[in-house]
PDB file of C-alpha atoms in Angstrom:
ATOM      1  CA  MET A 113       4.724  67.618 115.605  1.00 45.00           C
ATOM      2  CA  THR A 114       5.818  65.906 118.812  1.00 42.00           C
ATOM      3  CA  THR A 115       9.245  64.699 119.634  1.00 39.00           C
ATOM      4  CA  SER A 116       8.048  61.037 119.480  1.00 41.00           C
ATOM      5  CA  ASP A 117       7.080  61.440 115.838  1.00 45.00           C
ATOM      6  CA  GLN A 118      10.743  62.309 115.064  1.00 44.00           C
ATOM      7  CA  ILE A 119      13.625  59.925 114.675  1.00 41.00           C
ATOM      8  CA  ALA A 120      15.104  58.937 118.052  1.00 42.00           C
ATOM      9  CA  PRO A 121      18.631  60.303 118.670  1.00 37.00           C
ATOM     10  CA  GLU A 122      20.085  56.859 118.878  1.00 41.00           C
ATOM     11  CA  GLN A 123      18.693  56.100 115.539  1.00 59.00           C
ATOM     12  CA  THR A 124      21.184  57.661 112.895  1.00 76.00           C
ATOM     13  CA  ALA A 125      19.866  58.727 109.614  1.00 84.00           C
ATOM     14  CA  ALA A 126      20.594  56.431 106.673  1.00 89.00           C
ATOM     15  CA  THR A 127      23.043  57.553 104.053  1.00 94.00           C
ATOM     16  CA  GLU A 128      21.950  58.219 100.448  1.00 94.00           C
ATOM     17  CA  GLU A 129      23.837  55.062  99.468  1.00 95.00           C
ATOM     18  CA  GLN A 130      21.957  52.985 102.218  1.00 96.00           C
ATOM     19  CA  LEU A 131      18.638  54.331 101.138  1.00 96.00           C
ATOM     20  CA  GLU A 132      19.406  53.399  97.481  1.00 96.00           C
ATOM     21  CA  GLN A 133      20.232  49.831  98.738  1.00 97.00           C
ATOM     22  CA  GLU A 134      16.948  49.842 100.707  1.00 97.00           C
ATOM     23  CA  GLY A 135      15.149  50.677  97.453  1.00 96.00           C
ATOM     24  CA  ASP A 136      16.936  47.899  95.564  1.00 97.00           C
ATOM     25  CA  ILE A 137      16.167  45.268  98.174  1.00 97.00           C
ATOM     26  CA  ALA A 138      12.498  46.457  98.465  1.00 97.00           C
ATOM     27  CA  ALA A 139      12.217  46.348  94.669  1.00 97.00           C
ATOM     28  CA  ASP A 140      13.473  42.763  94.532  1.00 97.00           C
ATOM     29  CA  TYR A 141      11.158  41.680  97.289  1.00 98.00           C
ATOM     30  CA  LEU A 142       8.153  43.308  95.642  1.00 97.00           C
ATOM     31  CA  GLU A 143       8.930  41.888  92.266  1.00 97.00           C
ATOM     32  CA  GLY A 144       8.817  38.516  93.964  1.00 96.00           C
ATOM     33  CA  LEU A 145       5.488  39.135  95.420  1.00 95.00           C
ATOM     34  CA  LEU A 146       4.077  40.523  92.192  1.00 95.00           C
ATOM     35  CA  ASP A 147       5.249  37.449  90.355  1.00 95.00           C
ATOM     36  CA  ILE A 148       3.781  35.136  92.910  1.00 95.00           C
ATOM     37  CA  ALA A 149       0.398  37.004  92.654  1.00 93.00           C
ATOM     38  CA  ASP A 150       0.645  37.117  88.865  1.00 93.00           C
ATOM     39  CA  ILE A 151       0.278  40.983  88.862  1.00 93.00           C
ATOM     40  CA  ASP A 152       2.021  43.047  86.308  1.00 91.00           C
ATOM     41  CA  GLY A 153       3.652  46.185  87.522  1.00 92.00           C
ATOM     42  CA  ASP A 154       6.726  48.332  86.902  1.00 94.00           C
ATOM     43  CA  LEU A 155       8.859  49.460  89.842  1.00 96.00           C
ATOM     44  CA  ALA A 156      10.326  53.003  90.351  1.00 95.00           C
ATOM     45  CA  MET A 157      12.652  53.876  93.149  1.00 96.00           C
ATOM     46  CA  ASP A 158      13.599  57.307  94.530  1.00 95.00           C
ATOM     47  CA  VAL A 159      15.242  58.808  97.641  1.00 95.00           C
ATOM     48  CA  ARG A 160      13.597  61.861  99.180  1.00 91.00           C
ATOM     49  CA  ALA A 161      13.572  63.483 102.548  1.00 85.00           C
ATOM     50  CA  GLY A 162      15.705  60.774 104.177  1.00 90.00           C
ATOM     51  CA  ARG A 163      13.563  57.817 102.928  1.00 91.00           C
ATOM     52  CA  ALA A 164      13.520  55.383 100.217  1.00 95.00           C
ATOM     53  CA  TYR A 165      10.346  55.435  98.181  1.00 95.00           C
ATOM     54  CA  VAL A 166       9.235  52.548  96.007  1.00 97.00           C
ATOM     55  CA  SER A 167       6.353  52.857  93.559  1.00 96.00           C
ATOM     56  CA  VAL A 168       4.589  50.128  91.796  1.00 96.00           C
ATOM     57  CA  GLU A 169       2.992  51.503  88.716  1.00 94.00           C
ATOM     58  CA  ALA A 170       1.113  49.957  85.700  1.00 92.00           C
ATOM     59  CA  ASP A 171      -0.329  51.250  82.311  1.00 89.00           C
ATOM     60  CA  ASP A 172      -3.506  49.547  83.096  1.00 86.00           C
ATOM     61  CA  ALA A 173      -4.390  50.874  86.710  1.00 76.00           C
ATOM     62  CA  ASP A 174      -7.050  48.148  87.065  1.00 86.00           C
ATOM     63  CA  SER A 175      -4.187  45.584  87.159  1.00 88.00           C
ATOM     64  CA  LEU A 176      -2.981  46.947  90.552  1.00 93.00           C
ATOM     65  CA  SER A 177      -6.435  47.538  92.081  1.00 89.00           C
ATOM     66  CA  SER A 178      -6.352  44.317  94.081  1.00 88.00           C
ATOM     67  CA  ILE A 179      -3.362  45.649  95.834  1.00 93.00           C
ATOM     68  CA  ALA A 180      -3.795  49.439  95.909  1.00 90.00           C
ATOM     69  CA  HIS A 181      -6.262  49.591  98.811  1.00 86.00           C
ATOM     70  CA  PRO A 182      -4.721  51.702 101.646  1.00 81.00           C
ATOM     71  CA  ASP A 183      -4.795  48.997 104.210  1.00 83.00           C
ATOM     72  CA  THR A 184      -3.217  46.534 101.722  1.00 91.00           C
ATOM     73  CA  VAL A 185      -0.575  49.085 100.814  1.00 92.00           C
ATOM     74  CA  GLN A 186       0.230  49.506 104.474  1.00 88.00           C
ATOM     75  CA  ALA A 187       0.490  45.818 105.007  1.00 93.00           C
ATOM     76  CA  LEU A 188       2.807  45.363 102.046  1.00 96.00           C
ATOM     77  CA  GLN A 189       4.853  48.295 103.067  1.00 95.00           C
ATOM     78  CA  GLU A 190       5.430  46.747 106.636  1.00 95.00           C
ATOM     79  CA  LEU A 191       6.342  43.372 104.927  1.00 97.00           C
ATOM     80  CA  THR A 192       8.762  45.140 102.678  1.00 98.00           C
ATOM     81  CA  ARG A 193      10.256  47.131 105.525  1.00 97.00           C
ATOM     82  CA  LEU A 194      10.856  43.810 107.418  1.00 97.00           C
ATOM     83  CA  ALA A 195      12.475  42.353 104.287  1.00 98.00           C
ATOM     84  CA  VAL A 196      14.818  45.353 104.023  1.00 98.00           C
ATOM     85  CA  GLN A 197      15.602  45.206 107.701  1.00 97.00           C
ATOM     86  CA  ASN A 198      16.274  41.566 107.536  1.00 97.00           C
ATOM     87  CA  ALA A 199      18.757  42.072 104.671  1.00 97.00           C
ATOM     88  CA  THR A 200      20.467  45.273 105.994  1.00 96.00           C
ATOM     89  CA  GLY A 201      20.135  44.904 109.782  1.00 95.00           C
ATOM     90  CA  ARG A 202      18.756  48.492 109.965  1.00 95.00           C
ATOM     91  CA  PHE A 203      15.215  49.700 110.614  1.00 93.00           C
ATOM     92  CA  SER A 204      13.738  50.960 107.415  1.00 94.00           C
ATOM     93  CA  ARG A 205      11.364  53.995 107.053  1.00 91.00           C
ATOM     94  CA  LEU A 206      10.749  52.956 103.445  1.00 94.00           C
ATOM     95  CA  ILE A 207       7.416  54.314 101.823  1.00 93.00           C
ATOM     96  CA  LEU A 208       5.609  52.226  99.238  1.00 95.00           C
ATOM     97  CA  ASP A 209       3.088  53.559  96.719  1.00 95.00           C
ATOM     98  CA  ILE A 210       0.971  51.267  94.631  1.00 95.00           C
ATOM     99  CA  GLY A 211      -0.811  52.805  91.652  1.00 92.00           C
ATOM    100  CA  GLY A 212      -0.980  56.262  93.151  1.00 90.00           C
ATOM    101  CA  SER A 213      -2.297  55.148  96.460  1.00 88.00           C
ATOM    102  CA  ARG A 214      -0.011  57.673  98.388  1.00 85.00           C
ATOM    103  CA  ASP A 215      -1.565  60.621  96.299  1.00 86.00           C
ATOM    104  CA  ALA A 216      -4.960  59.295  97.004  1.00 87.00           C
ATOM    105  CA  ARG A 217      -4.366  59.065 100.709  1.00 88.00           C
ATOM    106  CA  GLN A 218      -2.925  62.606 100.741  1.00 91.00           C
ATOM    107  CA  ARG A 219      -6.126  63.900  99.216  1.00 94.00           C
ATOM    108  CA  GLN A 220      -8.148  61.988 101.803  1.00 93.00           C
ATOM    109  CA  LEU A 221      -6.071  63.384 104.656  1.00 96.00           C
ATOM    110  CA  GLU A 222      -6.444  66.909 103.197  1.00 97.00           C
ATOM    111  CA  MET A 223     -10.119  66.446 103.397  1.00 97.00           C
ATOM    112  CA  LEU A 224     -10.134  65.184 106.799  1.00 97.00           C
ATOM    113  CA  VAL A 225      -8.028  68.139 107.960  1.00 98.00           C
ATOM    114  CA  ASP A 226     -10.416  70.394 106.175  1.00 98.00           C
ATOM    115  CA  ARG A 227     -13.419  68.869 108.021  1.00 97.00           C
ATOM    116  CA  ALA A 228     -11.524  69.096 111.322  1.00 97.00           C
ATOM    117  CA  ILE A 229     -10.872  72.979 110.522  1.00 97.00           C
ATOM    118  CA  GLU A 230     -14.595  73.498 109.823  1.00 97.00           C
ATOM    119  CA  ARG A 231     -15.330  72.207 113.272  1.00 97.00           C
ATOM    120  CA  LEU A 232     -12.742  74.693 114.741  1.00 97.00           C
ATOM    121  CA  VAL A 233     -14.261  77.484 112.724  1.00 96.00           C
ATOM    122  CA  GLU A 234     -17.706  76.570 114.049  1.00 97.00           C
ATOM    123  CA  GLY A 235     -16.306  77.036 117.577  1.00 96.00           C
ATOM    124  CA  ALA A 236     -14.748  73.846 118.715  1.00 97.00           C
ATOM    125  CA  SER A 237     -11.509  74.384 120.785  1.00 96.00           C
ATOM    126  CA  GLN A 238      -9.860  71.374 119.264  1.00 97.00           C
ATOM    127  CA  ALA A 239     -10.566  68.680 116.690  1.00 97.00           C
ATOM    128  CA  SER A 240      -9.321  65.152 117.022  1.00 97.00           C
ATOM    129  CA  LEU A 241      -8.655  63.030 114.052  1.00 97.00           C
ATOM    130  CA  PRO A 242      -8.579  59.093 113.945  1.00 96.00           C
ATOM    131  CA  ALA A 243      -5.566  57.097 114.739  1.00 95.00           C
ATOM    132  CA  MET A 244      -3.134  56.722 111.961  1.00 91.00           C
ATOM    133  CA  SER A 245       0.508  55.751 111.092  1.00 86.00           C
ATOM    134  CA  SER A 246       3.429  58.036 111.856  1.00 84.00           C
ATOM    135  CA  TYR A 247       3.808  58.873 108.268  1.00 82.00           C
ATOM    136  CA  GLU A 248       0.219  59.912 107.867  1.00 90.00           C
ATOM    137  CA  ARG A 249       0.378  61.934 111.113  1.00 94.00           C
ATOM    138  CA  LYS A 250       3.342  63.783 109.522  1.00 92.00           C
ATOM    139  CA  LEU A 251       1.328  64.516 106.514  1.00 93.00           C
ATOM    140  CA  VAL A 252      -1.557  65.803 108.659  1.00 97.00           C
ATOM    141  CA  HIS A 253       0.938  67.962 110.708  1.00 97.00           C
ATOM    142  CA  ASP A 254       2.239  69.491 107.418  1.00 96.00           C
ATOM    143  CA  ILE A 255      -1.359  69.946 105.932  1.00 97.00           C
ATOM    144  CA  ALA A 256      -2.414  71.715 109.274  1.00 97.00           C
ATOM    145  CA  ALA A 257       0.666  73.895 109.355  1.00 97.00           C
ATOM    146  CA  ASP A 258       0.043  74.854 105.547  1.00 97.00           C
ATOM    147  CA  ARG A 259      -3.403  75.904 106.629  1.00 97.00           C
ATOM    148  CA  GLY A 260      -2.312  77.979 109.561  1.00 96.00           C
ATOM    149  CA  TYR A 261      -3.400  75.507 112.330  1.00 97.00           C
ATOM    150  CA  ASP A 262      -1.533  73.855 115.087  1.00 97.00           C
ATOM    151  CA  SER A 263      -1.414  70.040 115.570  1.00 97.00           C
ATOM    152  CA  GLU A 264      -0.136  67.699 118.150  1.00 97.00           C
ATOM    153  CA  SER A 265       0.058  63.925 118.375  1.00 96.00           C
ATOM    154  CA  PHE A 266      -1.385  62.127 121.401  1.00 96.00           C
ATOM    155  CA  GLY A 267      -1.794  58.442 122.671  1.00 95.00           C
ATOM    156  CA  GLU A 268       0.416  55.410 122.180  1.00 94.00           C
ATOM    157  CA  GLY A 269       0.881  52.760 119.567  1.00 90.00           C
ATOM    158  CA  ALA A 270      -2.157  51.909 117.280  1.00 88.00           C
ATOM    159  CA  ASP A 271      -4.181  54.628 119.212  1.00 94.00           C
ATOM    160  CA  ARG A 272      -1.780  57.543 118.381  1.00 95.00           C
ATOM    161  CA  HIS A 273      -3.788  60.309 116.686  1.00 96.00           C
ATOM    162  CA  THR A 274      -3.542  64.068 115.959  1.00 97.00           C
ATOM    163  CA  VAL A 275      -5.407  66.823 117.439  1.00 97.00           C
ATOM    164  CA  LEU A 276      -5.837  70.178 115.683  1.00 97.00           C
ATOM    165  CA  ARG A 277      -6.262  73.614 117.233  1.00 97.00           C
ATOM    166  CA  ARG A 278      -6.282  77.219 115.988  1.00 93.00           C
ATOM    167  CA  GLY A 279      -2.894  78.632 115.220  1.00 82.00           C
TER     168      GLY A 279
END
């Protein structure tokens, strides 16, 4: 993981109480969105690894299918982060999960890393992955390290991507 994937020094880590406040604000915001869209869902909040996590869950998984697509979850996460930032005045690193979308994305990233490792095993000196969010790159770095490979992020903004090499 490169330095730019880490918290900037001038950005101090939020306290547990601040993260819980972020979760509450996010839950209120998401409840409003779900009501407007007439989507039934239950909200769960947690604080882990210096981030607020908010999950939208439902007994009937189909009821969340219209908003559980990874791109939709990413967009809703960004809107929710902005709502939290507007209310608190602080940048939010909140993570949103809808109907298990984060677990599904974790499995996709694991398969992507495994395919990249196959290319390395076949003789490639490095394997580039597609551009992705900082959170997804962090997951890729963790997956690669767990499998004994090195990884580094390259590029700027929306083009930032991860490259894997033999460890």
